[in-house]
GROMACS .gro file of N, CA and C in nm:
model
  267
    1MET      N    1   5.181  17.404   4.165
    1MET     CA    2   5.161  17.368   4.295
    1MET      C    3   5.231  17.225   4.289
    2SER      N    4   5.326  17.224   4.395
    2SER     CA    5   5.401  17.063   4.390
    2SER      C    6   5.336  17.010   4.525
    3SER      N    7   5.310  16.858   4.503
    3SER     CA    8   5.259  16.772   4.582
    3SER      C    9   5.345  16.684   4.632
    4GLU      N   10   5.483  16.731   4.631
    4GLU     CA   11   5.589  16.648   4.686
    4GLU      C   12   5.603  16.661   4.844
    5VAL      N   13   5.614  16.561   4.907
    5VAL     CA   14   5.637  16.553   5.049
    5VAL      C   15   5.786  16.589   5.089
    6PRO      N   16   5.821  16.666   5.199
    6PRO     CA   17   5.962  16.686   5.205
    6PRO      C   18   6.012  16.565   5.261
    7SER      N   19   6.143  16.533   5.212
    7SER     CA   20   6.215  16.421   5.247
    7SER      C   21   6.262  16.399   5.389
    8THR      N   22   6.268  16.521   5.463
    8THR     CA   23   6.282  16.499   5.614
    8THR      C   24   6.174  16.521   5.693
    9SER      N   25   6.182  16.431   5.795
    9SER     CA   26   6.066  16.396   5.888
    9SER      C   27   6.098  16.531   6.000
   10PRO      N   28   6.021  16.583   6.098
   10PRO     CA   29   6.069  16.654   6.189
   10PRO      C   30   6.174  16.572   6.305
   11GLN      N   31   6.168  16.447   6.310
   11GLN     CA   32   6.263  16.377   6.404
   11GLN      C   33   6.416  16.377   6.327
   12THR      N   34   6.396  16.360   6.202
   12THR     CA   35   6.540  16.378   6.152
   12THR      C   36   6.608  16.499   6.123
   13ALA      N   37   6.508  16.613   6.105
   13ALA     CA   38   6.553  16.743   6.096
   13ALA      C   39   6.610  16.779   6.227
   14LEU      N   40   6.546  16.745   6.338
   14LEU     CA   41   6.593  16.757   6.482
   14LEU      C   42   6.734  16.694   6.490
   15ALA      N   43   6.729  16.562   6.461
   15ALA     CA   44   6.852  16.484   6.485
   15ALA      C   45   6.968  16.543   6.403
   16GLY      N   46   6.951  16.612   6.281
   16GLY     CA   47   7.047  16.691   6.203
   16GLY      C   48   7.102  16.800   6.281
   17GLN      N   49   7.004  16.878   6.339
   17GLN     CA   50   7.049  16.997   6.428
   17GLN      C   51   7.133  16.970   6.540
   18ALA      N   52   7.088  16.873   6.617
   18ALA     CA   53   7.165  16.846   6.769
   18ALA      C   54   7.242  16.742   6.760
   19GLY      N   55   7.250  16.638   6.660
   19GLY     CA   56   7.329  16.529   6.640
   19GLY      C   57   7.258  16.423   6.679
   20GLN      N   58   7.156  16.418   6.761
   20GLN     CA   59   7.080  16.301   6.799
   20GLN      C   60   6.922  16.344   6.827
   21VAL      N   61   6.848  16.261   6.837
   21VAL     CA   62   6.726  16.281   6.887
   21VAL      C   63   6.698  16.295   7.039
   22LEU      N   64   6.610  16.387   7.111
   22LEU     CA   65   6.641  16.395   7.255
   22LEU      C   66   6.586  16.254   7.306
   23TYR      N   67   6.493  16.181   7.265
   23TYR     CA   68   6.470  16.084   7.329
   23TYR      C   69   6.581  15.956   7.322
   24ARG      N   70   6.650  15.952   7.222
   24ARG     CA   71   6.778  15.863   7.205
   24ARG      C   72   6.879  15.906   7.295
   25LYS      N   73   6.906  16.042   7.291
   25LYS     CA   74   7.015  16.101   7.369
   25LYS      C   75   7.008  16.066   7.505
   26TRP      N   76   6.902  16.078   7.571
   26TRP     CA   77   6.887  16.081   7.713
   26TRP      C   78   6.802  15.953   7.760
   27ARG      N   79   6.798  15.867   7.696
   27ARG     CA   80   6.734  15.738   7.723
   27ARG      C   81   6.848  15.654   7.804
   28PRO      N   82   6.803  15.594   7.928
   28PRO     CA   83   6.933  15.514   7.999
   28PRO      C   84   6.977  15.406   7.931
   29GLN      N   85   7.094  15.389   7.939
   29GLN     CA   86   7.163  15.270   7.879
   29GLN      C   87   7.187  15.161   7.975
   30ALA      N   88   7.165  15.169   8.102
   30ALA     CA   89   7.187  15.079   8.210
   30ALA      C   90   7.067  15.080   8.308
   31PHE      N   91   7.059  14.966   8.395
   31PHE     CA   92   6.950  14.989   8.500
   31PHE      C   93   6.979  15.083   8.594
   32ALA      N   94   7.097  15.102   8.618
   32ALA     CA   95   7.154  15.207   8.717
   32ALA      C   96   7.119  15.335   8.698
   33GLU      N   97   7.097  15.393   8.568
   33GLU     CA   98   7.067  15.509   8.509
   33GLU      C   99   6.919  15.532   8.510
   34VAL      N  100   6.813  15.424   8.527
   34VAL     CA  101   6.682  15.449   8.539
   34VAL      C  102   6.647  15.517   8.688
   35VAL      N  103   6.576  15.632   8.681
   35VAL     CA  104   6.538  15.693   8.787
   35VAL      C  105   6.393  15.690   8.830
   36GLY      N  106   6.381  15.657   8.965
   36GLY     CA  107   6.235  15.626   9.021
   36GLY      C  108   6.172  15.498   9.011
   37GLN      N  109   6.258  15.395   8.969
   37GLN     CA  110   6.226  15.289   8.957
   37GLN      C  111   6.304  15.174   9.041
   38GLU      N  112   6.352  15.205   9.146
   38GLU     CA  113   6.467  15.112   9.215
   38GLU      C  114   6.432  14.982   9.258
   39LEU      N  115   6.301  14.956   9.272
   39LEU     CA  116   6.267  14.827   9.327
   39LEU      C  117   6.234  14.733   9.185
   40VAL      N  118   6.197  14.778   9.075
   40VAL     CA  119   6.175  14.704   8.966
   40VAL      C  120   6.307  14.693   8.902
   41THR      N  121   6.397  14.788   8.894
   41THR     CA  122   6.528  14.789   8.821
   41THR      C  123   6.620  14.685   8.899
   42ARG      N  124   6.620  14.673   9.030
   42ARG     CA  125   6.677  14.582   9.140
   42ARG      C  126   6.634  14.446   9.071
   43THR      N  127   6.507  14.403   9.085
   43THR     CA  128   6.453  14.282   9.029
   43THR      C  129   6.502  14.246   8.902
   44LEU      N  130   6.500  14.330   8.811
   44LEU     CA  131   6.532  14.304   8.677
   44LEU      C  132   6.689  14.281   8.680
   45ARG      N  133   6.774  14.369   8.748
   45ARG     CA  134   6.900  14.329   8.740
   45ARG      C  135   6.951  14.195   8.806
   46ASN      N  136   6.849  14.167   8.921
   46ASN     CA  137   6.896  14.030   8.981
   46ASN      C  138   6.882  13.914   8.890
   47SER      N  139   6.746  13.932   8.837
   47SER     CA  140   6.718  13.828   8.739
   47SER      C  141   6.817  13.801   8.613
   48VAL      N  142   6.875  13.917   8.561
   48VAL     CA  143   6.978  13.902   8.459
   48VAL      C  144   7.107  13.850   8.519
   49ALA      N  145   7.141  13.888   8.638
   49ALA     CA  146   7.260  13.848   8.695
   49ALA      C  147   7.257  13.683   8.729
   50SER      N  148   7.148  13.644   8.760
   50SER     CA  149   7.121  13.510   8.799
   50SER      C  150   7.091  13.430   8.680
   51GLY      N  151   7.084  13.480   8.536
   51GLY     CA  152   7.080  13.408   8.429
   51GLY      C  153   6.929  13.365   8.430
   52ARG      N  154   6.842  13.400   8.488
   52ARG     CA  155   6.680  13.353   8.498
   52ARG      C  156   6.593  13.454   8.463
   53ILE      N  157   6.614  13.510   8.323
   53ILE     CA  158   6.496  13.606   8.263
   53ILE      C  159   6.387  13.532   8.238
   54ALA      N  160   6.277  13.569   8.277
   54ALA     CA  161   6.142  13.536   8.242
   54ALA      C  162   6.124  13.534   8.092
   55HIS      N  163   6.040  13.466   8.049
   55HIS     CA  164   5.985  13.483   7.906
   55HIS      C  165   5.893  13.602   7.865
   56ALA      N  166   5.849  13.665   7.977
   56ALA     CA  167   5.767  13.772   7.952
   56ALA      C  168   5.768  13.870   8.086
   57TYR      N  169   5.753  13.988   8.066
   57TYR     CA  170   5.734  14.084   8.170
   57TYR      C  171   5.610  14.187   8.117
   58LEU      N  172   5.522  14.229   8.219
   58LEU     CA  173   5.430  14.324   8.189
   58LEU      C  174   5.465  14.438   8.254
   59LEU      N  175   5.502  14.565   8.153
   59LEU     CA  176   5.523  14.683   8.206
   59LEU      C  177   5.399  14.767   8.202
   60SER      N  178   5.360  14.820   8.297
   60SER     CA  179   5.232  14.918   8.284
   60SER      C  180   5.248  15.025   8.357
   61GLY      N  181   5.177  15.139   8.334
   61GLY     CA  182   5.192  15.245   8.411
   61GLY      C  183   5.148  15.371   8.306
   62PRO      N  184   5.147  15.499   8.377
   62PRO     CA  185   5.103  15.602   8.264
   62PRO      C  186   5.235  15.648   8.192
   63ARG      N  187   5.199  15.715   8.086
   63ARG     CA  188   5.328  15.765   8.008
   63ARG      C  189   5.428  15.835   8.085
   64GLY      N  190   5.542  15.818   8.031
   64GLY     CA  191   5.650  15.871   8.109
   64GLY      C  192   5.708  15.794   8.222
   65THR      N  193   5.670  15.674   8.248
   65THR     CA  194   5.719  15.615   8.363
   65THR      C  195   5.836  15.530   8.331
   66GLY      N  196   5.875  15.510   8.206
   66GLY     CA  197   5.997  15.432   8.163
   66GLY      C  198   5.948  15.300   8.114
   67LYS      N  199   5.841  15.270   8.082
   67LYS     CA  200   5.813  15.147   8.025
   67LYS      C  201   5.913  15.101   7.896
   68THR      N  202   5.906  15.191   7.811
   68THR     CA  203   5.976  15.166   7.685
   68THR      C  204   6.151  15.143   7.705
   69SER      N  205   6.172  15.231   7.802
   69SER     CA  206   6.321  15.240   7.843
   69SER      C  207   6.328  15.127   7.920
   70LEU      N  208   6.262  15.050   7.998
   70LEU     CA  209   6.290  14.924   8.065
   70LEU      C  210   6.289  14.812   7.970
   71GLY      N  211   6.184  14.817   7.874
   71GLY     CA  212   6.182  14.701   7.775
   71GLY      C  213   6.314  14.714   7.694
   72ARG      N  214   6.357  14.837   7.662
   72ARG     CA  215   6.487  14.824   7.558
   72ARG      C  216   6.597  14.763   7.666
   73LEU      N  217   6.604  14.813   7.781
   73LEU     CA  218   6.718  14.743   7.863
   73LEU      C  219   6.691  14.590   7.886
   74ILE      N  220   6.597  14.564   7.911
   74ILE     CA  221   6.577  14.406   7.915
   74ILE      C  222   6.620  14.331   7.807
   75ALA      N  223   6.590  14.386   7.685
   75ALA     CA  224   6.609  14.333   7.550
   75ALA      C  225   6.763  14.322   7.533
   76LYS      N  226   6.823  14.439   7.577
   76LYS     CA  227   6.964  14.457   7.546
   76LYS      C  228   7.031  14.362   7.668
   77ALA      N  229   6.980  14.343   7.785
   77ALA     CA  230   7.052  14.266   7.884
   77ALA      C  231   7.024  14.112   7.826
   78ALA      N  232   6.912  14.070   7.777
   78ALA     CA  233   6.876  13.941   7.723
   78ALA      C  234   6.963  13.898   7.605
   79ASN      N  235   7.026  13.989   7.550
   79ASN     CA  236   7.094  13.985   7.420
   79ASN      C  237   7.253  13.986   7.456
   80CYS      N  238   7.283  14.024   7.592
   80CYS     CA  239   7.424  14.037   7.606
   80CYS      C  240   7.488  13.895   7.643
   81ALA      N  241   7.610  13.881   7.607
   81ALA     CA  242   7.671  13.745   7.612
   81ALA      C  243   7.731  13.739   7.759
   82SER      N  244   7.769  13.828   7.801
   82SER     CA  245   7.843  13.852   7.949
   82SER      C  246   7.793  13.941   8.021
   83PRO      N  247   7.701  13.980   8.090
   83PRO     CA  248   7.641  14.093   8.157
   83PRO      C  249   7.744  14.093   8.297
   84VAL      N  250   7.770  14.224   8.319
   84VAL     CA  251   7.837  14.245   8.455
   84VAL      C  252   7.776  14.316   8.529
   85GLU      N  253   7.722  14.209   8.665
   85GLU     CA  254   7.644  14.254   8.779
   85GLU      C  255   7.510  14.289   8.742
   86GLY      N  256   7.461  14.214   8.644
   86GLY     CA  257   7.316  14.221   8.579
   86GLY      C  258   7.303  14.348   8.492
   87GLU      N  259   7.385  14.427   8.459
   87GLU     CA  260   7.391  14.538   8.384
   87GLU      C  261   7.407  14.482   8.216
   88PRO      N  262   7.320  14.543   8.125
   88PRO     CA  263   7.340  14.507   7.998
   88PRO      C  264   7.467  14.547   7.931
   89CYS      N  265   7.518  14.491   7.845
   89CYS     CA  266   7.639  14.520   7.758
   89CYS      C  267   7.616  14.633   7.692
   0.00000   0.00000   0.00000
């Protein structure tokens, strides 16, 4: 009996089959692509466009509301040298 652990996790196995893991394939890449959070995305886009990104944002809510996606977009926008109309590079 072998006690070896398979070298591929379910995520990498799925990535190999379809080319990309679903949560990476369909995650929004711009504030305009976020659905159902118009007020939040407009506020964040305006803060990026004006160059006044706060040192912290508190994202709360039930799972599936886009907290991680918005956090990733904020980080992407904060690291962008020249954002266009508040959208991340």
